[in-house]
Amino acid sequence: MDFLHRVFLGLTLVMLLLMAKQMTHDMIYKRRRSSSASSANSTQIVAQAFANVAISGHYFSHSFVWPATRWEEITRSSRVCLVTQGSVDRIFWMARQAENFGGPVSVAIYTPASDYAVATAMVSYMKRCFPAVEEYVSFHVMYPRKYPPKLSGEYDTLPLDCSDPEGVNRRLLVNLRDQNQSVIKHYPQNHMRNLARRACPCENVLTVDIDMVAAPNMNRMLSSFLNTTMQSAPCKKCAYVVPLYEIQDDVQFPSNKTELLDLIRDQKARIFHEKVYSKNQGNGRFHERWEVQPDNETSKEYRVLYDIETYEEQWEPLLVLPFNAPFFDERFVGFGCNRYSQVYELHLRKYKFQVLDTAFLCHRGFQTRANYQSWRPREIQENLQRYRTKQEIHKKLKIKF
């Protein structure tokens, strides 16, 4: 029996796992409550997060459809979990992401209609080919009520090359996705970020998009830094900024900050969205303050390089946050501006933004407006309109607008 046949015969077991969703949620909730430094606050935040999913109305979600084999072990030993989300055409990034991060990764995959078949085959392939995915990554799914998961009844037997996850992903899309399936716009990024975050019981989370690749050994370096910080200078309201850069398509991902600085000098890397919308990462002041040779590249933990003393509107940093930090506002759907409200609330709550040295994330490809789909500018404008509701955050926090 070939590999893909075995995958689809196993789908009945997958559906049984979906029925266990509520039991899984209860387990995670109890564990978080027992491990949190402030159980009352954690309880309130988790309860509110579950409520948000229940009342969103437009989507169904299922946690731990494909759980990591070492999930309990690695979440106990790690101070931080990588939280991410993506569509089925980008699942291949999890192979590199899991190997680089080297710790617990919680990922929500968007699986409307036949995209579920693609996800099933691709996750099974990666678990077979990449031990880090098998051991570290727990996959969850979300889909619109109108487009429930659908299996593909016809497919060709494909050679699944373990050395080419991106190529395998493309072939599975061609063979398993219904080509008549319409493009579903208004992708629910914040719903999926919250779904993946709720599934991770670590004390801290770093939320990234699936193709924002972590620097090598990030989990070990972050966990060591957070352990040291907890012992020497505990900070309950610190938001640690991880610089995000984009690199040219034809260059290798840098393995350390020195290599990234070399790419920047050769104009083969630049700050994410620098040419598209500089405010996206602008308040991080990376050019002026971060792009300096590190004192100790071989250190086994990160350190704070500088504080961000000012706040600028429409800043969307990538942040390491404590578990009880605000979740993402699920009214923001589609692309663009969907992190604004969370960062603004952190600012109002007087979180301290501190930039980490030698930590970084990389996105493949220079971003240009020419790459945008025709409907993307409209979604950006819609989210900008939603951001005007930030006065609700002031009201919630009882701060004058």
JSON list of N, CA, C and O in Angstrom, two decimals, residues 369-390:
[
{"chain": "A", "resi": 369, "resn": "ARG", "atom": "N", "xyz": [5.03, 46.20, -3.62]},
{"chain": "A", "resi": 369, "resn": "ARG", "atom": "CA", "xyz": [3.58, 46.29, -3.84]},
{"chain": "A", "resi": 369, "resn": "ARG", "atom": "C", "xyz": [3.16, 45.53, -5.09]},
{"chain": "A", "resi": 369, "resn": "ARG", "atom": "O", "xyz": [2.01, 45.11, -5.22]},
{"chain": "A", "resi": 370, "resn": "ALA", "atom": "N", "xyz": [4.10, 45.33, -6.01]},
{"chain": "A", "resi": 370, "resn": "ALA", "atom": "CA", "xyz": [3.79, 44.59, -7.24]},
{"chain": "A", "resi": 370, "resn": "ALA", "atom": "C", "xyz": [3.44, 43.13, -6.93]},
{"chain": "A", "resi": 370, "resn": "ALA", "atom": "O", "xyz": [2.76, 42.47, -7.72]},
{"chain": "A", "resi": 371, "resn": "ASN", "atom": "N", "xyz": [3.90, 42.63, -5.76]},
{"chain": "A", "resi": 371, "resn": "ASN", "atom": "CA", "xyz": [3.61, 41.25, -5.38]},
{"chain": "A", "resi": 371, "resn": "ASN", "atom": "C", "xyz": [2.20, 41.09, -4.81]},
{"chain": "A", "resi": 371, "resn": "ASN", "atom": "O", "xyz": [1.74, 39.97, -4.63]},
{"chain": "A", "resi": 372, "resn": "TYR", "atom": "N", "xyz": [1.54, 42.19, -4.48]},
{"chain": "A", "resi": 372, "resn": "TYR", "atom": "CA", "xyz": [0.24, 42.10, -3.81]},
{"chain": "A", "resi": 372, "resn": "TYR", "atom": "C", "xyz": [-0.83, 41.56, -4.76]},
{"chain": "A", "resi": 372, "resn": "TYR", "atom": "O", "xyz": [-0.88, 41.94, -5.94]},
{"chain": "A", "resi": 373, "resn": "GLN", "atom": "N", "xyz": [-1.71, 40.71, -4.22]},
{"chain": "A", "resi": 373, "resn": "GLN", "atom": "CA", "xyz": [-2.90, 40.33, -4.96]},
{"chain": "A", "resi": 373, "resn": "GLN", "atom": "C", "xyz": [-3.80, 41.55, -5.10]},
{"chain": "A", "resi": 373, "resn": "GLN", "atom": "O", "xyz": [-3.73, 42.48, -4.30]},
{"chain": "A", "resi": 374, "resn": "SER", "atom": "N", "xyz": [-4.66, 41.53, -6.10]},
{"chain": "A", "resi": 374, "resn": "SER", "atom": "CA", "xyz": [-5.48, 42.71, -6.41]},
{"chain": "A", "resi": 374, "resn": "SER", "atom": "C", "xyz": [-6.38, 43.13, -5.25]},
{"chain": "A", "resi": 374, "resn": "SER", "atom": "O", "xyz": [-6.69, 44.31, -5.11]},
{"chain": "A", "resi": 375, "resn": "TRP", "atom": "N", "xyz": [-6.79, 42.15, -4.42]},
{"chain": "A", "resi": 375, "resn": "TRP", "atom": "CA", "xyz": [-7.72, 42.46, -3.34]},
{"chain": "A", "resi": 375, "resn": "TRP", "atom": "C", "xyz": [-7.03, 42.87, -2.05]},
{"chain": "A", "resi": 375, "resn": "TRP", "atom": "O", "xyz": [-7.67, 43.30, -1.10]},
{"chain": "A", "resi": 376, "resn": "ARG", "atom": "N", "xyz": [-5.70, 42.75, -1.99]},
{"chain": "A", "resi": 376, "resn": "ARG", "atom": "CA", "xyz": [-5.01, 43.01, -0.73]},
{"chain": "A", "resi": 376, "resn": "ARG", "atom": "C", "xyz": [-5.10, 44.48, -0.27]},
{"chain": "A", "resi": 376, "resn": "ARG", "atom": "O", "xyz": [-5.34, 44.74, 0.91]},
{"chain": "A", "resi": 377, "resn": "PRO", "atom": "N", "xyz": [-4.93, 45.47, -1.17]},
{"chain": "A", "resi": 377, "resn": "PRO", "atom": "CA", "xyz": [-5.06, 46.86, -0.72]},
{"chain": "A", "resi": 377, "resn": "PRO", "atom": "C", "xyz": [-6.42, 47.16, -0.08]},
{"chain": "A", "resi": 377, "resn": "PRO", "atom": "O", "xyz": [-6.51, 47.93, 0.87]},
{"chain": "A", "resi": 378, "resn": "ARG", "atom": "N", "xyz": [-7.47, 46.53, -0.60]},
{"chain": "A", "resi": 378, "resn": "ARG", "atom": "CA", "xyz": [-8.80, 46.76, -0.01]},
{"chain": "A", "resi": 378, "resn": "ARG", "atom": "C", "xyz": [-8.87, 46.21, 1.40]},
{"chain": "A", "resi": 378, "resn": "ARG", "atom": "O", "xyz": [-9.44, 46.85, 2.30]},
{"chain": "A", "resi": 379, "resn": "GLU", "atom": "N", "xyz": [-8.28, 45.03, 1.64]},
{"chain": "A", "resi": 379, "resn": "GLU", "atom": "CA", "xyz": [-8.29, 44.46, 2.98]},
{"chain": "A", "resi": 379, "resn": "GLU", "atom": "C", "xyz": [-7.49, 45.33, 3.95]},
{"chain": "A", "resi": 379, "resn": "GLU", "atom": "O", "xyz": [-7.86, 45.48, 5.12]},
{"chain": "A", "resi": 380, "resn": "ILE", "atom": "N", "xyz": [-6.39, 45.90, 3.47]},
{"chain": "A", "resi": 380, "resn": "ILE", "atom": "CA", "xyz": [-5.60, 46.80, 4.31]},
{"chain": "A", "resi": 380, "resn": "ILE", "atom": "C", "xyz": [-6.44, 48.00, 4.74]},
{"chain": "A", "resi": 380, "resn": "ILE", "atom": "O", "xyz": [-6.44, 48.40, 5.91]},
{"chain": "A", "resi": 381, "resn": "GLN", "atom": "N", "xyz": [-7.17, 48.58, 3.78]},
{"chain": "A", "resi": 381, "resn": "GLN", "atom": "CA", "xyz": [-8.01, 49.73, 4.10]},
{"chain": "A", "resi": 381, "resn": "GLN", "atom": "C", "xyz": [-9.13, 49.37, 5.08]},
{"chain": "A", "resi": 381, "resn": "GLN", "atom": "O", "xyz": [-9.47, 50.14, 5.97]},
{"chain": "A", "resi": 382, "resn": "GLU", "atom": "N", "xyz": [-9.69, 48.17, 4.91]},
{"chain": "A", "resi": 382, "resn": "GLU", "atom": "CA", "xyz": [-10.75, 47.73, 5.83]},
{"chain": "A", "resi": 382, "resn": "GLU", "atom": "C", "xyz": [-10.21, 47.61, 7.26]},
{"chain": "A", "resi": 382, "resn": "GLU", "atom": "O", "xyz": [-10.88, 48.01, 8.22]},
{"chain": "A", "resi": 383, "resn": "ASN", "atom": "N", "xyz": [-9.00, 47.07, 7.40]},
{"chain": "A", "resi": 383, "resn": "ASN", "atom": "CA", "xyz": [-8.42, 46.94, 8.74]},
{"chain": "A", "resi": 383, "resn": "ASN", "atom": "C", "xyz": [-8.03, 48.29, 9.33]},
{"chain": "A", "resi": 383, "resn": "ASN", "atom": "O", "xyz": [-8.11, 48.49, 10.54]},
{"chain": "A", "resi": 384, "resn": "LEU", "atom": "N", "xyz": [-7.63, 49.21, 8.47]},
{"chain": "A", "resi": 384, "resn": "LEU", "atom": "CA", "xyz": [-7.35, 50.57, 8.96]},
{"chain": "A", "resi": 384, "resn": "LEU", "atom": "C", "xyz": [-8.62, 51.19, 9.53]},
{"chain": "A", "resi": 384, "resn": "LEU", "atom": "O", "xyz": [-8.59, 51.90, 10.54]},
{"chain": "A", "resi": 385, "resn": "GLN", "atom": "N", "xyz": [-9.74, 50.94, 8.88]},
{"chain": "A", "resi": 385, "resn": "GLN", "atom": "CA", "xyz": [-11.02, 51.45, 9.39]},
{"chain": "A", "resi": 385, "resn": "GLN", "atom": "C", "xyz": [-11.35, 50.80, 10.74]},
{"chain": "A", "resi": 385, "resn": "GLN", "atom": "O", "xyz": [-11.81, 51.47, 11.67]},
{"chain": "A", "resi": 386, "resn": "ARG", "atom": "N", "xyz": [-11.09, 49.51, 10.85]},
{"chain": "A", "resi": 386, "resn": "ARG", "atom": "CA", "xyz": [-11.36, 48.82, 12.12]},
{"chain": "A", "resi": 386, "resn": "ARG", "atom": "C", "xyz": [-10.49, 49.37, 13.24]},
{"chain": "A", "resi": 386, "resn": "ARG", "atom": "O", "xyz": [-10.90, 49.40, 14.40]},
{"chain": "A", "resi": 387, "resn": "TYR", "atom": "N", "xyz": [-9.28, 49.80, 12.90]},
{"chain": "A", "resi": 387, "resn": "TYR", "atom": "CA", "xyz": [-8.36, 50.27, 13.92]},
{"chain": "A", "resi": 387, "resn": "TYR", "atom": "C", "xyz": [-8.86, 51.55, 14.59]},
{"chain": "A", "resi": 387, "resn": "TYR", "atom": "O", "xyz": [-8.45, 51.89, 15.69]},
{"chain": "A", "resi": 388, "resn": "ARG", "atom": "N", "xyz": [-9.79, 52.23, 13.96]},
{"chain": "A", "resi": 388, "resn": "ARG", "atom": "CA", "xyz": [-10.36, 53.43, 14.57]},
{"chain": "A", "resi": 388, "resn": "ARG", "atom": "C", "xyz": [-11.15, 53.10, 15.84]},
{"chain": "A", "resi": 388, "resn": "ARG", "atom": "O", "xyz": [-11.48, 53.99, 16.62]},
{"chain": "A", "resi": 389, "resn": "THR", "atom": "N", "xyz": [-11.44, 51.82, 16.02]},
{"chain": "A", "resi": 389, "resn": "THR", "atom": "CA", "xyz": [-12.16, 51.40, 17.24]},
{"chain": "A", "resi": 389, "resn": "THR", "atom": "C", "xyz": [-11.22, 51.28, 18.43]},
{"chain": "A", "resi": 389, "resn": "THR", "atom": "O", "xyz": [-11.61, 50.77, 19.48]},
{"chain": "A", "resi": 390, "resn": "LYS", "atom": "N", "xyz": [-9.98, 51.76, 18.30]},
{"chain": "A", "resi": 390, "resn": "LYS", "atom": "CA", "xyz": [-9.03, 51.63, 19.41]},
{"chain": "A", "resi": 390, "resn": "LYS", "atom": "C", "xyz": [-9.50, 52.38, 20.66]},
{"chain": "A", "resi": 390, "resn": "LYS", "atom": "O", "xyz": [-9.02, 52.10, 21.76]}
]
